[in-house]
C-alpha positions in Angstrom: 0.2 0.1 0.0 1.2 3.7 -0.4 2.6 5.5 2.2 0.5 8.4 3.9 3.5 10.6 2.6 3.1 10.0 -1.0 -0.4 10.1 -1.0 0.0 13.9 0.1 2.4 14.5 -2.4 0.0 12.8 -5.5 -2.9 15.8 -3.6 -0.8 18.3 -4.1 -0.1 17.8 -8.0 -3.1 17.2 -8.6 -4.6 20.6 -7.1 -1.4 22.2 -8.9 -3.5 20.7 -12.0 -6.4 21.8 -11.0 -5.4 25.5 -10.6 -3.0 25.9 -13.6 -4.6 23.5 -15.8 -2.9 23.5 -19.5 -5.1 24.3 -22.4 -6.1 21.1 -23.8 -6.4 20.8 -27.9 -10.2 18.9 -28.9 -9.8 16.2 -30.9 -10.9 16.2 -34.6 -13.8 14.5 -34.0 -15.3 16.5 -31.3 -14.6 20.0 -33.6 -16.6 18.7 -36.0 -19.6 18.2 -33.8 -18.8 21.4 -32.0 -19.5 22.7 -35.8 -22.6 20.9 -36.9 -20.6 20.0 -39.5 -22.3 15.9 -39.5 -25.7 17.8 -39.5 -24.8 20.5 -42.6 -23.4 17.5 -44.7 -26.6 14.9 -43.6 -29.1 17.4 -44.0 -27.2 18.8 -47.6 -26.8 14.7 -48.5 -30.8 14.6 -48.1 -31.3 17.5 -50.4 -29.5 16.2 -53.3 -31.0 13.1 -52.8 -34.4 13.8 -53.3 -33.2 16.5 -56.3 -32.1 13.3 -57.8 -34.6 11.4 -57.6 -37.4 14.5 -59.0 -35.3 14.7 -61.7 -35.1 10.6 -62.2 -38.7 10.7 -61.7 -39.7 13.5 -63.9 -37.2 12.8 -66.5 -36.3 9.1 -66.7 -35.3 8.7 -70.3 -32.2 11.1 -69.4 -30.5 7.6 -68.4 -32.8 5.4 -69.7 -30.6 4.4 -72.9 -28.4 2.8 -70.4 -29.0 -1.0 -69.9 -28.0 -0.5 -66.0 -30.8 1.5 -66.1 -33.3 0.3 -68.7 -32.6 -2.6 -69.4 -35.9 -4.1 -68.2 -39.3 -2.8 -66.6 -37.7 -3.5 -63.2 -34.0 -2.1 -63.3 -36.0 1.0 -64.0 -38.2 0.4 -61.1 -35.2 -0.5 -59.0 -33.0 2.4 -59.8 -36.4 4.8 -58.6 -36.9 2.2 -55.4 -32.8 2.9 -55.0 -33.0 7.0 -54.8 -36.5 7.0 -52.5 -34.8 4.6 -50.0 -31.4 6.7 -50.1 -33.1 10.3 -49.9 -35.3 8.7 -47.5 -33.1 7.5 -44.5 -30.4 10.5 -45.1 -34.0 12.2 -44.3 -34.6 10.3 -41.5 -30.9 11.5 -40.0 -31.9 14.7 -40.8 -34.8 14.6 -39.0 -33.7 12.8 -36.0 -30.8 15.6 -35.9 -33.1 18.7 -36.0 -35.1 17.4 -33.1 -31.9 17.0 -30.9 -30.7 20.2 -32.0 -34.3 22.6 -31.4 -34.2 20.3 -27.7 -30.6 21.5 -27.2 -31.4 25.2 -28.2 -34.7 24.9 -26.3 -32.5 23.8 -23.2 -30.0 26.2 -23.6 -32.3 29.4 -23.0 -32.5 31.2 -19.6 -35.7 29.5 -19.1 -34.5 26.2 -19.9 -37.5 24.4 -21.7 -41.0 21.9 -19.7 -39.1 18.8 -18.6 -42.8 17.1 -20.7 -41.4 19.2 -24.1 -37.9 18.2 -23.6 -39.3 14.2 -22.6 -41.8 14.5 -26.3 -38.3 15.7 -28.0 -35.7 13.4 -26.7 -35.8 10.8 -29.4 -35.6 7.9 -26.5 -39.4 8.4 -26.2 -41.8 5.9 -28.0 -44.9 6.2 -29.8 -47.4 5.6 -26.7 -45.2 8.1 -24.7 -46.2 10.6 -27.3 -49.7 9.6 -27.3 -49.3 9.6 -23.5 -48.7 13.1 -23.8 -51.1 14.1 -25.8 -53.7 12.6 -24.6 -53.6 12.0 -20.2 -54.2 15.1 -18.5 -51.2 17.0 -17.2 -50.3 20.5 -16.8 -47.7 20.9 -19.8 -50.7 22.8 -21.3 -50.4 23.3 -25.2 -46.4 22.7 -25.9 -45.5 19.7 -24.7 -48.4 18.2 -27.1 -47.8 19.9 -30.2 -43.8 18.8 -29.7 -45.3 14.8 -29.7 -48.2 15.5 -32.5 -44.9 17.2 -34.2 -42.4 14.3 -33.2 -45.4 11.4 -34.6 -45.9 13.3 -38.2 -42.3 13.1 -38.4 -42.6 9.8 -38.0 -44.6 9.0 -40.5 -43.4 11.4 -43.2 -41.1 8.4 -44.2 -43.3 5.9 -45.2 -45.5 8.4 -46.5 -43.1 9.8 -49.3 -42.4 6.8 -49.9 -45.8 5.7 -50.7 -46.5 8.5 -52.7 -43.3 8.5 -55.0 -44.2 4.8 -56.4 -48.0 4.9 -56.0 -48.6 6.1 -59.2 -45.3 4.5 -61.7 -46.0 2.7 -64.9 -43.3 0.9 -66.5 -43.3 1.6 -70.5 -41.1 1.1 -73.4 -39.0 4.1 -75.1 -37.0 3.6 -78.3 -33.8 5.2 -79.2 -32.5 5.4 -83.0 -29.5 2.7 -83.3 -27.7 4.2 -86.2 -27.4 7.3 -88.2 -27.9 5.4 -91.0 -31.2 4.9 -92.4 -32.0 0.8 -93.8 -35.2 2.2 -95.8 -37.0 4.8 -97.1 -40.6 5.0 -96.1 -43.6 6.4 -97.5 -45.5 9.0 -95.3 -49.3 10.0 -96.1 -50.2 12.1 -98.9 -52.4 14.4 -100.5 -56.2 12.9 -100.2 -56.7 11.7 -104.0 -60.3 10.8 -104.7 -60.3 9.5 -108.4 -57.8 6.5 -106.8 -61.8 5.6 -105.4 -62.1 4.0 -108.9 -58.8 1.8 -108.6 -59.4 0.7 -104.9 -63.2 -0.3 -105.7 -62.5 -4.2 -106.4 -61.1 -4.6 -103.4 -63.7 -2.5 -101.2 -65.6 -5.4 -99.9 -62.1 -6.0 -98.2 -61.1 -3.1 -97.0 -63.8 -2.6 -95.2 -64.7 -5.8 -94.3 -66.9 -6.7 -91.4 -64.4 -4.9 -88.4 -64.4 -1.6 -90.6 -66.1 -0.4 -86.6 -62.9 -1.3 -85.4 -60.6 0.6 -87.6 -59.8 3.9 -85.5 -59.8 1.5 -82.6 -56.8 -0.8 -84.0 -53.8 0.6 -81.9 -51.9 -1.4 -84.7 -52.4 1.8 -87.2 -53.9 4.3 -85.0 -52.6 6.2 -82.3 -55.7 7.6 -80.2 -54.5 10.9 -79.5 -58.0 12.4 -77.2 -57.5 14.0 -74.2 -59.1 13.9 -70.7 -61.7 16.3 -71.3 -62.4 15.1 -74.6 -63.0 11.8 -73.1 -64.6 13.1 -70.2 -67.3 14.7 -72.5 -67.4 11.0 -74.5 -68.6 9.6 -70.8 -71.8 8.6 -70.4 -72.1 10.7 -67.3 -71.7 14.1 -69.5 -74.0 12.8 -72.4 -76.3 15.5 -71.7 -73.8 18.8 -71.5 -73.8 20.8 -74.2 -70.8 22.8 -72.2 -68.8 19.7 -72.5 -69.0 18.3 -76.0 -67.5 15.3 -76.7 -64.5 14.9 -78.8 -62.6 12.1 -80.5 -59.0 13.1 -81.7 -56.6 10.1 -84.0 -53.7 10.5 -85.3 -52.9 8.0 -88.7 -49.4 7.8 -89.6 -48.1 5.9 -92.8 -47.2 3.0 -91.9 -44.6 0.8 -92.9 -46.6 -2.0 -95.3 -44.6 -0.5 -98.3 -41.4 -1.5 -97.2 -41.3 -3.7 -94.3 -39.9 -6.2 -97.0 -36.7 -4.9 -96.9 -36.0 -4.3 -93.3 -36.3 -8.7 -93.3 -33.0 -8.7 -95.4 -31.2 -5.5 -94.0 -27.6 -6.9 -91.8 -28.4 -4.7 -89.2 -31.8 -5.9 -88.2 -31.7 -9.0 -86.3 -34.4 -11.8 -86.6 -33.7 -13.1 -83.2 -36.2 -11.3 -81.2 -39.8 -11.2 -81.3 -39.5 -7.5 -81.1 -38.0 -5.6 -83.9 -38.2 -1.7 -83.3 -37.5 0.3 -86.5 -37.9 4.0 -85.9 -40.0 6.1 -88.9 -38.5 9.6 -88.3 -40.8 12.8 -89.4 -43.3 9.7 -90.7 -46.4 12.7 -91.9 -49.7 11.2 -91.1 -53.2 12.5 -91.0 -55.0 14.5 -86.9 -58.4 13.3 -87.4 -60.3 15.8 -85.0 -64.0 14.5 -84.1 -66.9 16.0 -82.4 -70.4 14.9 -82.2 -73.2 16.7 -83.7 -77.0 16.6 -84.5 -78.1 19.7 -85.2 -76.7 20.5 -88.8 -79.8 20.2 -91.5 -78.3 18.2 -94.9 -79.8 18.4 -98.1 -81.7 15.4 -99.2 -81.0 15.8 -103.0 -77.6 17.1 -103.1 -75.8 16.3 -99.4 -76.8 12.7 -99.6 -76.8 9.4 -100.7 -78.4 5.9 -99.9 -76.4 2.8 -100.1 -77.5 -0.6 -100.2 -80.1 -3.3 -101.3 -83.8 -3.7 -100.8 -83.1 -5.7 -97.7 -81.0 -3.2 -95.8 -79.1 0.2 -96.6 -78.4 3.3 -94.9 -78.7 7.0 -95.6 -74.8 9.2 -95.5 -74.7 12.8 -95.2 -71.9 15.2 -95.7 -71.6 18.3 -96.0 -69.3 21.1 -95.7 -69.6 23.1 -92.4 -66.6 25.3 -92.0 -63.0 25.6 -93.2 -61.2 22.2 -93.2 -64.5 20.8 -91.3 -67.2 18.7 -92.5 -70.4 17.5 -91.3 -71.5 13.9 -91.4 -74.7 11.7 -90.3 -75.8 7.9 -90.8 -79.4 6.6 -90.8 -79.9 2.9 -91.5 -83.2 1.5 -92.9 -85.8 0.4 -90.0 -86.4 -3.7 -90.2 -89.7 -2.8 -90.9 -89.2 -1.7 -94.5 -86.4 -4.1 -95.0 -89.1 -6.7 -93.8 -91.3 -5.7 -96.6 -87.9 -5.4 -99.1 -88.5 -1.2 -99.0 -85.3 0.3 -98.0 -84.5 1.0 -101.5 -88.3 2.5 -102.5 -89.5 4.4 -99.4 -88.4 7.6 -98.7 -89.4 8.4 -95.6 -87.2 6.4 -93.2 -84.4 8.6 -93.8 -85.4 11.2 -91.5 -85.5 9.3 -88.3 -82.9 9.6 -85.7 -79.5 8.0 -86.6 -76.2 9.9 -85.9 -74.3 12.9 -86.3 -70.6 14.1 -86.2 -68.1 16.7 -87.4 -65.0 15.8 -89.2 -61.9 18.4 -89.2 -59.0 16.9 -91.0 -55.3 18.1 -90.5 -51.8 16.7 -91.4 -49.0 16.3 -88.8 -45.8 14.9 -88.8 -43.9 12.5 -85.8 -41.4 10.1 -85.0 -43.1 6.2 -85.2 -41.7 3.4 -83.6 -43.0 -0.2 -85.3 -42.3 -3.6 -84.7 -40.6 -4.6 -88.2 -41.7 -8.2 -88.2 -45.3 -7.0 -88.6 -46.0 -3.5 -89.3 -47.6 -2.7 -85.8 -47.3 0.8 -83.9 -45.1 0.6 -80.6 -44.6 3.7 -79.7 -44.6 7.6 -80.9 -43.8 11.1 -80.3 -44.5 13.9 -81.9 -41.7 16.7 -82.3 -44.5 20.2 -82.1 -47.7 20.4 -81.7 -48.1 22.4 -85.0 -51.4 20.9 -87.4 -51.2 21.8 -90.8 -55.4 21.4 -91.8 -56.0 19.2 -94.9 -58.7 20.3 -97.7 -61.1 17.5 -97.9 -64.2 18.9 -99.6 -67.4 16.7 -98.1 -68.2 16.1 -102.2 -65.2 14.4 -102.5 -65.5 12.4 -100.2 -68.9 11.5 -100.5 -68.2 10.4 -104.0 -65.5 8.3 -102.8 -68.0 6.2 -101.1 -70.3 6.1 -104.3 -67.4 4.8 -106.4 -66.7 2.3 -103.6 -70.0 0.7 -103.1 -71.0 1.0 -106.8 -70.1 -1.5 -109.2 -67.3 -1.2 -111.8 -68.3 1.2 -114.9 -67.8 -1.7 -117.8 -66.7 0.9 -120.4 -64.1 2.8 -118.8 -61.1 1.4 -119.2 -60.4 0.4 -116.0 -63.7 -1.7 -116.3 -62.6 -3.7 -119.5 -59.1 -4.1 -117.8 -60.9 -5.7 -114.6 -63.2 -7.7 -117.6 -59.8 -9.3 -119.5 -59.1 -10.2 -115.8 -62.5 -11.8 -115.3 -63.3 -10.0 -112.3 -66.9 -9.5 -112.6 -68.2 -6.1 -111.9 -70.5 -6.7 -108.7 -71.3 -4.8 -106.5 -70.0 -4.9 -102.9 -72.3 -6.6 -100.2 -70.0 -4.1 -97.9 -73.2 -2.0 -97.4 -75.4 -4.2 -96.0 -72.7 -5.0 -93.7 -72.7 -1.3 -92.5 -76.5 -1.4 -92.6 -76.9 -3.9 -90.2 -74.3 -3.0 -87.8 -75.9 0.6 -87.1 -79.5 -1.1 -87.4 -78.7 -3.6 -84.4 -77.1 -0.6 -82.6 -80.3 1.6 -83.5 -82.7 -0.9 -81.6 -80.6 -1.1 -78.9 -80.8 2.4 -78.1 -83.9 2.5 -77.6 -83.6 1.0 -74.4 -79.6 1.7 -73.7 -77.9 4.7 -74.8 -74.7 4.3 -74.1 -74.8 2.1 -76.9 -74.8 5.4 -78.9 -71.0 5.8 -78.2 -70.3 2.2 -80.1 -72.2 3.5 -83.1 -70.4 7.2 -83.0 -67.4 5.3 -83.2 -68.2 3.4 -85.9 -69.6 5.9 -88.1 -65.8 7.8 -87.9 -64.2 5.1 -88.4 -66.4 4.5 -91.0 -65.0 7.7 -92.6 -61.1 7.5 -91.6 -60.7 4.8 -93.9 -61.4 5.9 -97.4 -59.4 9.2 -96.6 -56.5 6.5 -94.9 -57.0 4.3 -98.5 -56.6 7.0 -100.7 -53.3 7.2 -100.8 -51.0 7.2 -104.0 -48.6 5.1 -101.5 -50.9 2.4 -101.0 -50.9 1.4 -104.7 -46.5 1.9 -105.5 -46.1 -1.8 -103.9 -47.7 -3.1 -106.8 -47.0 -0.7 -109.4 -43.5 -1.9 -109.0 -45.0 -5.4 -109.3 -46.3 -4.8 -112.2 -43.4 -2.9 -114.2 -40.4 -5.6 -113.4 -42.8 -8.2 -115.2 -44.8 -6.6 -117.7 -41.5 -6.8 -120.3 -41.4 -10.5 -119.6 -44.8 -11.7 -119.6 -47.9 -12.1 -120.9 -49.3 -9.8 -118.3 -48.5 -7.0 -120.3 -50.6 -8.3 -123.4 -53.3 -7.7 -120.9 -52.5 -5.1 -119.0 -50.5 -2.3 -121.3 -48.6 0.7 -120.4 -51.8 2.7 -120.2 -53.3 0.4 -117.9 -50.0 0.3 -115.3 -50.1 4.1 -115.7 -53.1 4.5 -113.9 -51.1 3.7 -111.0 -49.7 6.7 -109.4 -46.4 7.2 -109.1 -44.9 8.6 -105.7 -41.4 8.8 -104.0 -40.5 7.5 -100.4 -40.0 10.5 -98.2 -39.5 9.1 -94.6 -35.9 8.0 -93.3 -36.3 4.0 -92.0 -33.4 3.9 -88.7 -33.1 0.6 -86.7 -34.0 1.2 -82.4 -33.5 -0.6 -79.9 -35.9 -0.9 -76.8 -35.4 0.1 -73.4 -38.1 1.3 -70.5 -38.4 4.6 -68.5 -40.8 5.5 -66.3 -44.0 7.0 -66.4 -44.8 8.7 -63.0 -48.3 10.3 -62.6 -47.5 14.6 -62.4 -50.1 14.5 -59.2 -48.1 11.8 -57.1 -44.6 13.4 -58.2 -46.2 17.2 -56.8 -47.2 15.7 -53.8 -44.6 13.7 -53.1 -42.0 17.1 -54.1 -44.4 19.2 -51.4 -43.9 16.9 -48.7 -39.9 16.6 -49.4 -39.7 20.4 -49.3 -41.6 20.9 -46.4 -40.1 18.6 -44.0 -36.6 19.8 -45.3 -36.9 23.8 -45.7 -37.9 22.3 -41.5 -34.7 21.0 -41.0 -33.2 24.2 -42.3 -34.5 26.0 -40.1 -33.4 24.4 -37.6 -29.6 23.7 -38.4 -29.4 27.5 -39.5 -30.9 28.4 -35.9 -28.4 26.2 -34.0 -25.4 27.4 -36.2 -26.0 31.5 -35.9 -28.1 32.4 -33.5 -27.1 32.7 -29.7 -28.6 29.7 -27.9 -27.4 27.4 -30.6 -23.8 28.2 -30.0 -24.5 27.9 -26.4 -25.2 24.5 -27.2 -22.5 23.8 -29.5 -20.1 22.6 -26.7 -23.1 19.0 -25.8 -22.0 15.7 -27.6 -24.6 13.6 -30.0 -26.0 11.8 -26.6 -28.9 13.7 -25.3 -29.3 11.2 -22.1 -25.5 12.6 -21.0 -26.1 15.9 -21.4 -29.7 15.7 -19.5 -27.4 14.1 -16.9 -24.3 16.0 -16.7 -25.0 19.4 -17.7 -28.4 20.0 -17.3 -30.5 20.1 -13.6 -34.6 19.6 -13.4 -36.2 22.9 -11.4 -39.5 22.8 -9.4 -41.9 25.7 -10.2 -40.4 28.1 -7.7 -36.6 27.5 -9.0 -35.3 24.9 -6.9 -33.0 21.8 -7.8 -35.1 18.4 -8.0 -33.2 15.5 -7.1 -33.4 12.8 -9.5 -34.1 10.6 -6.2 -37.5 12.8 -6.3 -38.8 10.8 -9.0 -37.5 7.7 -8.0 -39.7 7.7 -4.9 -43.1 8.4 -7.3 -45.4 5.6 -8.6 -44.9 5.7 -12.7 -48.7 7.1 -13.2 -47.1 10.1 -11.0 -44.1 11.0 -12.6 -45.9 12.9 -16.1 -48.0 14.9 -14.1 -45.0 15.6 -11.3 -42.4 16.5 -15.1 -45.3 18.4 -16.2 -44.4 21.5 -13.4 -40.7 21.4 -13.8 -38.2 22.8 -16.4 -35.3 21.7 -17.2 -32.0 23.8 -17.8 -28.4 24.0 -18.2 -26.3 24.1 -14.9 -23.8 26.4 -14.7 -22.9 26.7 -18.7 -20.8 29.5 -18.2 -18.0 26.9 -16.7 -19.0 24.5 -19.4 -18.1 26.4 -22.6 -14.8 24.1 -22.8 -15.4 20.6 -21.6 -12.5 18.7 -19.9 -11.8 15.2 -20.1 -12.7 13.0 -17.4 -10.7 13.8 -14.1 -9.5 11.2 -11.9 -10.7 11.7 -8.2 -7.5 13.7 -6.7 -8.3 11.7 -3.3 -8.0 8.0 -4.5 -4.8 5.9 -5.8 -5.4 2.8 -7.5 
């Protein structure tokens, strides 16, 4: 054991050190904590993470071309999920630090902090503790309940952000141009040519077919570009709302039927996949706008034609009603007249109800991606919103229907050609198919008005088919085939140059490029705006807490305290009652659990001797004890 003399000498040296302390330089970790560098770093990283998450959610196509980000739908979704997870983790750390800073600054005030509010702010208080502070009766007043409510909200904001950003997300294919060299030249939609109806007449039954009503619903050929407001006006709930008209808008591009064979033999066109995307750049097409209308008055002799047979017919009326706009009306022959074989002779039935619509025709360009294997549309992009009006006279379109559904003229050059090919100049039966469809809907509409919408779509499709097919591009392939064989076979004697010259000449005008498919995300704008708003509010509050802790007097007073609130409460604080008297911890140990919350609402916690604690010293060795 040390002697008494050695013990006295040790006490003297200890007292000397206490009277003249040497300046101690704080370690790097304490200096970082003292200057809030970690708090600011976490906050800045959280802000950056949320910015990256929002940028990716708003414009995922910026990185979708890379296989790592857009190689599959799951990868595109995983990128957003990972960014959101990192941002939420950093936000959780930032929120925790902000509450610690807030608690410390309130504690560093001269009046201190209500002990119950301090319990609400400290990270150790669980959800049931916050619920007890909010719901149980005590003398703490509004502030402890407000802090507990705020703390519960902070617990839920993280999962809410994760749900909001992924609530309305869809992975969709995106296509990129593969090379700068085109693999073929394609054909855009050209001017409407009513004279081509004569060449198309032998094929009328095949062109319209039994599914003529579905032409505008065929996503392989037509793109529905109707807006949400357009569709709302067409809903059954707004059928009678004159302020919200029913509109439909469709884009019909040129297609790739005329050059698809060239793609299949090109070396840059791999045949190993089920989808072989090709990109048609600046492909011109028709933009058709329809609006339901039944108020136009037609001249039965000038604007209308009756087509069909005695046992089934319809009346189709077309009339110009404005610049680049025509009105149309369809009336099927009632079954009562069809049963008596009077559809073509009776003159009263065209006055029945029927269906009417207006049509406005425009042209526009788009970058359209097709599947080179079958010619179906896979994606489209409009470089701009410019619509160029197209002049299609109602009288021209009406004449086209008259030619298509009438027998070919055997006395014409083309009629004699058909006769030599033993193609009988019979009357197409398509009008009977058209009548059957619309008369069936007319009967159903008497009990269910919802079928009127089906009839309207059928009428719009009926109008669009001849506009789409009366194009020079539809005959170019047949012309090329005939010209290649006319000098080497007997077909020359049958056809002759004058017959071949009936087929129009048109040059390709669209570059076709090989493409590759990636996946991108479509995030609902409503979800994205809600996500941005929630994140901005939360990060702004955290920014206020960090800034206040860095520049205000109470924040600077609290700088010396470490990152452990419990140790700060035990070592650097004292609890005062309402009269300013210090309350020892033993006083709480003597109470029951239910009494402590009520007692805490009467007390305040404040720094003890904070002026002496500005520069913390390391742990001291007691001067009266020698190990």
